[in-house]
PDB file of C-alpha atoms in Angstrom:
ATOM      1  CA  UNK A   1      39.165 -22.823  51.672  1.00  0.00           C
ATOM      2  CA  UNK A   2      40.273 -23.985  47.983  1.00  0.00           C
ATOM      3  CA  UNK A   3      42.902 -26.892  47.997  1.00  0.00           C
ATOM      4  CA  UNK A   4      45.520 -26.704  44.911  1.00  0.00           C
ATOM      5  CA  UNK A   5      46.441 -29.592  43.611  1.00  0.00           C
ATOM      6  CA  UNK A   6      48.919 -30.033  40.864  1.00  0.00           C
ATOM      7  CA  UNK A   7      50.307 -32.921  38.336  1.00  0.00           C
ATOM      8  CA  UNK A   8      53.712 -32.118  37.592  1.00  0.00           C
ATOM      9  CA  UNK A   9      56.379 -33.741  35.578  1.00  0.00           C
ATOM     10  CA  UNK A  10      58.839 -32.407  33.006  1.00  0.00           C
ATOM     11  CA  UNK A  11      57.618 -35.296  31.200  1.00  0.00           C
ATOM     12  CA  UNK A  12      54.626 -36.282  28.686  1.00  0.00           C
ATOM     13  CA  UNK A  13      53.129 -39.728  28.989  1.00  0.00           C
ATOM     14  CA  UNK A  14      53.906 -40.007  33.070  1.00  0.00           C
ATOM     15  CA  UNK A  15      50.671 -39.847  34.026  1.00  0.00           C
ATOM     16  CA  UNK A  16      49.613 -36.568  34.829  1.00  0.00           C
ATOM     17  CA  UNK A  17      46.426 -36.133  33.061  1.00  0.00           C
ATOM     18  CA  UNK A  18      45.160 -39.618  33.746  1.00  0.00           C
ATOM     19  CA  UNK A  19      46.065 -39.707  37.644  1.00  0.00           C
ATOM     20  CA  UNK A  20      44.189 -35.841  37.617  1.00  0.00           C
ATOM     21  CA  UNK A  21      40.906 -37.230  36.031  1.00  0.00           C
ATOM     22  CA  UNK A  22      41.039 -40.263  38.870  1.00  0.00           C
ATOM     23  CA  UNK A  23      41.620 -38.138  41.719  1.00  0.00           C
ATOM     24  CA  UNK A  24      38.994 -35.298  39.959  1.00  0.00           C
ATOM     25  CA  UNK A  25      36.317 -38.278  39.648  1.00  0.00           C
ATOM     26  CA  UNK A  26      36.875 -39.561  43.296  1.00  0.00           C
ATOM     27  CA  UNK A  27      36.556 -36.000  44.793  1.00  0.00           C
ATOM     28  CA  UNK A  28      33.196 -35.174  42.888  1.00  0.00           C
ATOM     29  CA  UNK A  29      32.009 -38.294  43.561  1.00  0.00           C
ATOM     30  CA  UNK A  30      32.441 -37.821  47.581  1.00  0.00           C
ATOM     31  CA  UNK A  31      31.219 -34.265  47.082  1.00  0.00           C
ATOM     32  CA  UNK A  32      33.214 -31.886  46.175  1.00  0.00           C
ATOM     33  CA  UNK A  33      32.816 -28.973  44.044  1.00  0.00           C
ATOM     34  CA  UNK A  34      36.090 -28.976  41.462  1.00  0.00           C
ATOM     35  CA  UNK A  35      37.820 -27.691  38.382  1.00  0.00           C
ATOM     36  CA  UNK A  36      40.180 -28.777  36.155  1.00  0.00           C
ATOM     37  CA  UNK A  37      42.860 -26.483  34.846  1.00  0.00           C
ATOM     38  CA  UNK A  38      44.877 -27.668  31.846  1.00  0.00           C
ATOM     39  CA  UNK A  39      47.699 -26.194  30.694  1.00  0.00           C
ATOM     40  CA  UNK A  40      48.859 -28.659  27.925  1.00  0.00           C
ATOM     41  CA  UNK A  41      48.662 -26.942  24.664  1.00  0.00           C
ATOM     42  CA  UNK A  42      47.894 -30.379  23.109  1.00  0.00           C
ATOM     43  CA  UNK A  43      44.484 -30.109  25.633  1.00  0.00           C
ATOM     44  CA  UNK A  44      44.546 -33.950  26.053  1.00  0.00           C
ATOM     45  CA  UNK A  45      41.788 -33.379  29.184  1.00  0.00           C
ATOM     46  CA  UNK A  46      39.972 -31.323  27.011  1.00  0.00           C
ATOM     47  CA  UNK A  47      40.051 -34.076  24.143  1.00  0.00           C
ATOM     48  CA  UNK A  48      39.425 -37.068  26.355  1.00  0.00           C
ATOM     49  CA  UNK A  49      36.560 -35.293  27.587  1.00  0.00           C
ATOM     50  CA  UNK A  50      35.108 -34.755  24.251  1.00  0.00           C
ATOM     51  CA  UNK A  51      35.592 -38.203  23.266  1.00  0.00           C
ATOM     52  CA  UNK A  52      33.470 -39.622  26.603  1.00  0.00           C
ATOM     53  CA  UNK A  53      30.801 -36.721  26.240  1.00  0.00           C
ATOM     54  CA  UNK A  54      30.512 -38.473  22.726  1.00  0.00           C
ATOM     55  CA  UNK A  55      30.797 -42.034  23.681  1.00  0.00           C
ATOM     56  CA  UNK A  56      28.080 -41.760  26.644  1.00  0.00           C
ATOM     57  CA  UNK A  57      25.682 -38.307  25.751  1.00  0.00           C
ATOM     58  CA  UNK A  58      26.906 -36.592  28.737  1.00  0.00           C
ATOM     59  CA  UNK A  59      26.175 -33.153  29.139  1.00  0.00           C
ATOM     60  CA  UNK A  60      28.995 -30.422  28.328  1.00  0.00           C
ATOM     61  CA  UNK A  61      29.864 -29.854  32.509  1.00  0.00           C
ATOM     62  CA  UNK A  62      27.745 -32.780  33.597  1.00  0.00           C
ATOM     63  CA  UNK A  63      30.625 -33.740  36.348  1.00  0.00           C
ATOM     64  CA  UNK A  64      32.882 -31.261  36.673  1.00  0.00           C
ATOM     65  CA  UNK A  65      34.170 -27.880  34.821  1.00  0.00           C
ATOM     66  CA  UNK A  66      38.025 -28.481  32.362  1.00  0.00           C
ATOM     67  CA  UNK A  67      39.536 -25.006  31.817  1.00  0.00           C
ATOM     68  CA  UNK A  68      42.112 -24.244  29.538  1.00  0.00           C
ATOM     69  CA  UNK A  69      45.029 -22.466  30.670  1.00  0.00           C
ATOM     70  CA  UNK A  70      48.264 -21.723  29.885  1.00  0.00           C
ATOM     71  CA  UNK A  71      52.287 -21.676  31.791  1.00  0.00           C
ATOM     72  CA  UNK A  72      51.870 -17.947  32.051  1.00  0.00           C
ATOM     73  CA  UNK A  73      48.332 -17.983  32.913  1.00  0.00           C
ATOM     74  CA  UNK A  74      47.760 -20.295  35.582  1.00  0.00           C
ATOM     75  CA  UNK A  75      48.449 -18.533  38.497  1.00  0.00           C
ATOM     76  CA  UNK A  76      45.815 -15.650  37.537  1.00  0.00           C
ATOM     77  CA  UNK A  77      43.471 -18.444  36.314  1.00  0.00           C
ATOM     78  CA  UNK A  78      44.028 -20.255  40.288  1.00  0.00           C
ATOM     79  CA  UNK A  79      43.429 -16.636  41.925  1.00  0.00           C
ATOM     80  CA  UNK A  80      40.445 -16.385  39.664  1.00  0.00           C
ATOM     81  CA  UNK A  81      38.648 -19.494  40.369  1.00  0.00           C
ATOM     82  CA  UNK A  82      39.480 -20.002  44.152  1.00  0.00           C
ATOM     83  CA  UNK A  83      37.514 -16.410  44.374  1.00  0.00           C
ATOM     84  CA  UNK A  84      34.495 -19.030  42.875  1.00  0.00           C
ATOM     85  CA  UNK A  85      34.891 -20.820  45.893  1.00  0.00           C
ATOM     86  CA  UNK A  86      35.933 -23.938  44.393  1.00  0.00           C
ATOM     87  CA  UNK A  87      36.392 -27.035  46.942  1.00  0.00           C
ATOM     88  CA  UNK A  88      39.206 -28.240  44.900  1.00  0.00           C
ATOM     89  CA  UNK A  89      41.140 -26.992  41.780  1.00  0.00           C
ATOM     90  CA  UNK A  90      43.269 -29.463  39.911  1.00  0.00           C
ATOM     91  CA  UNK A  91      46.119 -28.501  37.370  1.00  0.00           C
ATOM     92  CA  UNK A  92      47.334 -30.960  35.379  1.00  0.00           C
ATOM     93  CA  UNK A  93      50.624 -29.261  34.052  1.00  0.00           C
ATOM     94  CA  UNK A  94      52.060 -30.238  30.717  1.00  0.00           C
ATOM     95  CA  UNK A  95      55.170 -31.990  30.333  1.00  0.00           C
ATOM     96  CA  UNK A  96      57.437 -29.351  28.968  1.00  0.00           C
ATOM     97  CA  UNK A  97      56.659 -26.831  31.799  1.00  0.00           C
ATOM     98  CA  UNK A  98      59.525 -25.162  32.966  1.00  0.00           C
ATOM     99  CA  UNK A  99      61.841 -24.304  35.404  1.00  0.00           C
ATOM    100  CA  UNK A 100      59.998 -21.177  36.568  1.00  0.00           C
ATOM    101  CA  UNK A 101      56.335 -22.273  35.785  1.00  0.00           C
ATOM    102  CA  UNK A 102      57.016 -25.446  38.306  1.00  0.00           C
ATOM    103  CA  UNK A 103      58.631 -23.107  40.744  1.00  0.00           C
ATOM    104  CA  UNK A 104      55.411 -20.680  40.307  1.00  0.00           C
ATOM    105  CA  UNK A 105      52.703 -23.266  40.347  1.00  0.00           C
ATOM    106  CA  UNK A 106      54.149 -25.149  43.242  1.00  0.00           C
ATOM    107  CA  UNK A 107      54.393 -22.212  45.507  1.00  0.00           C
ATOM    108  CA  UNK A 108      51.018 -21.864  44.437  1.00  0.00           C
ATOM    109  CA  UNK A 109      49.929 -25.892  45.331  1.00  0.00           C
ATOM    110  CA  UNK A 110      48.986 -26.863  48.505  1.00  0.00           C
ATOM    111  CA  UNK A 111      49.680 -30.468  47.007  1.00  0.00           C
ATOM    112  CA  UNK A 112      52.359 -31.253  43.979  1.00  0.00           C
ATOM    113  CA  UNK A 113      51.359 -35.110  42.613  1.00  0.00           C
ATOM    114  CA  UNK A 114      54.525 -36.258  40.077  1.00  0.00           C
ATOM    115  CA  UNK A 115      53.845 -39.658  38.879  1.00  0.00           C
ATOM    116  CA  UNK A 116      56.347 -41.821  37.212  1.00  0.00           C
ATOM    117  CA  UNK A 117      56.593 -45.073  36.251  1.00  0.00           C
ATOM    118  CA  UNK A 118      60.195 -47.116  37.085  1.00  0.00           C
ATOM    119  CA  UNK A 119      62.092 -46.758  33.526  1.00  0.00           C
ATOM    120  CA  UNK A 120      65.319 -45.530  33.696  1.00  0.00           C
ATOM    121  CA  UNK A 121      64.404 -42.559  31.906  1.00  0.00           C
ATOM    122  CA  UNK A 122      60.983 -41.537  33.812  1.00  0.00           C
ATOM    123  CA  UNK A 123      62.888 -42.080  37.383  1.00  0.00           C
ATOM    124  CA  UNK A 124      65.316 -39.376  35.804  1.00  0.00           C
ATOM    125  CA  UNK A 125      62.479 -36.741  34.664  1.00  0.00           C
ATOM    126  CA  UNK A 126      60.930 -37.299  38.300  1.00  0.00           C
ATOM    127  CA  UNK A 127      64.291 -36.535  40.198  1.00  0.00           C
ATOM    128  CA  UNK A 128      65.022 -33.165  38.106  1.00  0.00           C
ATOM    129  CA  UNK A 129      61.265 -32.533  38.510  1.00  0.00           C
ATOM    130  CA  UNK A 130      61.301 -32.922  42.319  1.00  0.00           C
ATOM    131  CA  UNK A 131      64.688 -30.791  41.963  1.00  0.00           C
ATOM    132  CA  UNK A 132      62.657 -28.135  40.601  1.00  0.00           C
ATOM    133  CA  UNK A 133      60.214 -28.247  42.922  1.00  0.00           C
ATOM    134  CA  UNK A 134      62.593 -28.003  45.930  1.00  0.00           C
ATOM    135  CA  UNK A 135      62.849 -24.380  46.083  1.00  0.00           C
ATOM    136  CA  UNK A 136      59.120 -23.458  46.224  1.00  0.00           C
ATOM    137  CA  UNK A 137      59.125 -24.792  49.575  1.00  0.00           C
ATOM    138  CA  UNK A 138      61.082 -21.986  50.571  1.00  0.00           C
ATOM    139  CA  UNK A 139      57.998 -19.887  49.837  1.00  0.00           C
ATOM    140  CA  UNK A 140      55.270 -22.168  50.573  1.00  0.00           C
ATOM    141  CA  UNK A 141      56.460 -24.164  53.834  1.00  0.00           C
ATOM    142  CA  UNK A 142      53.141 -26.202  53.857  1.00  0.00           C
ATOM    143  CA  UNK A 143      53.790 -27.641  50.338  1.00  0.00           C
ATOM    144  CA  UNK A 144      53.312 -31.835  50.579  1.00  0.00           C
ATOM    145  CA  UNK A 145      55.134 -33.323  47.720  1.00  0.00           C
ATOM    146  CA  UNK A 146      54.267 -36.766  46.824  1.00  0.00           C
ATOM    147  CA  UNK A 147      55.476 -39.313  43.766  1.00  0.00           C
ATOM    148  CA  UNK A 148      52.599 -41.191  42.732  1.00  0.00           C
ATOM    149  CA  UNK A 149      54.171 -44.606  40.888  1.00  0.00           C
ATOM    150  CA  UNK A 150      52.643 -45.575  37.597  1.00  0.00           C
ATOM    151  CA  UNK A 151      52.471 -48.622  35.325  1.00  0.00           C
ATOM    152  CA  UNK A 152      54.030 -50.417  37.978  1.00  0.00           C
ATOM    153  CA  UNK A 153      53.799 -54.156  36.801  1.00  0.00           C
ATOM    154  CA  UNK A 154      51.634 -56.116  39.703  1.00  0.00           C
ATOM    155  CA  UNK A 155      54.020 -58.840  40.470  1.00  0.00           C
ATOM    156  CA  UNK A 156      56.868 -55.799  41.182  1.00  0.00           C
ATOM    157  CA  UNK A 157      56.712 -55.624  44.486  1.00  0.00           C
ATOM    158  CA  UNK A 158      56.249 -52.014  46.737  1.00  0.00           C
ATOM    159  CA  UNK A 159      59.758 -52.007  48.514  1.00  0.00           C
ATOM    160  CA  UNK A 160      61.596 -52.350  44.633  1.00  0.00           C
ATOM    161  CA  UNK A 161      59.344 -49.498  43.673  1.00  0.00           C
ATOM    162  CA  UNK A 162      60.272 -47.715  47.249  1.00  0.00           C
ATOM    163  CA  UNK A 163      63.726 -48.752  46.573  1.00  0.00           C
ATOM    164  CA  UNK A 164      64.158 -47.091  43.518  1.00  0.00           C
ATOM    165  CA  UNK A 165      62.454 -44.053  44.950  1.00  0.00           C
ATOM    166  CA  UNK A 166      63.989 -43.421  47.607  1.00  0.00           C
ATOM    167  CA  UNK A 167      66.550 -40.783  47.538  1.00  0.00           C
ATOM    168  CA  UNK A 168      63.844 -38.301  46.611  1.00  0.00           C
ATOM    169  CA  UNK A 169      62.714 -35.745  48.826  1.00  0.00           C
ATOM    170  CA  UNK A 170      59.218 -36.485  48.897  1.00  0.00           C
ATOM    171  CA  UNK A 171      55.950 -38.783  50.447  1.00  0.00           C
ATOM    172  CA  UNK A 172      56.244 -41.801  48.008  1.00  0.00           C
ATOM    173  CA  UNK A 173      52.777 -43.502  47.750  1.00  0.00           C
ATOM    174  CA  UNK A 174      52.354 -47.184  47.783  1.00  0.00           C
TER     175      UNK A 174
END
């Protein structure tokens, strides 16, 4: 059965797209038949793609498939490719996704990743964005919800990160 898993955060620059090519490299590597979904209008997956198939002379799908999508789209574009039989689909969400498109999309996750780094402003973004997120567990009670810090300095250590986590309502990976 396909596995959803989505990068959400009301924010650009958090994380998402990076954290989604990781997790899609690690998977394929061990694997696992994947595709990327991208809903960012500015197609930064799509772009950073590009750029590498340049750099190294990889082929156009030589590791795994990046389809464009869009807020409104995504959920037919899921239903479409899980019928593929996909192992994995990722959806790296763009930052000003709303209110209803996270609702949507995370009823339609298995797993929402929102990664954030510590400044005052990013811990914000991630609190409203795990706000929004909230009420698609009333629809999807097998949701997991984790914060994924990012650009965490090395000598910060994992209970200050935990620490200013920790009123969220979600797994916080260390």
């Amino acid at each position: 059965m396909t596995k959803i898993i989505s990068f959400i955060s009301r924010k650009g620059g958090t994380g998402k797209t990076t954290s989604a090519i990781h997790l899609a490299t690690m998977l394929q590597s061990l694997g696992h038949s994947l595709v990327m979904l991208e809903t960012d209008n500015n197609y930064t997956l799509n772009t950073l793609r590009k750029m590498e198939m340049y750099k190294t002379g990889a082929k156009e799908n030589a590791v795994f498939n990046i389809i464009a999508s869009a807020d409104e789209n995504v959920i037919e574009d899921i239903d479409k490719l899980k019928k593929e039989g996909f192992d994995f689909i990722l959806v790296d969400s763009a930052g000003k996704t709303t209110d209803e498109h996270i609702k949507k999309l995370s009823i339609a996750s298995d797993l929402v990743i929102v990664p954030t780094s510590l400044t005052p402003n990013d811990l914000l973004v991630t609190y409203q964005t795990i706000e929004d997120i909230k009420p698609a567990k009333e629809h999807n009670s097998t949701l997991k919800l984790l914060v994924l810090p990012n650009r965490v300095h090395t000598a910060t250590k994992i209970d200050t990160v935990k620490e200013a986590l920790s009123e969220l309502d979600a797994i916080i990976l260390d």
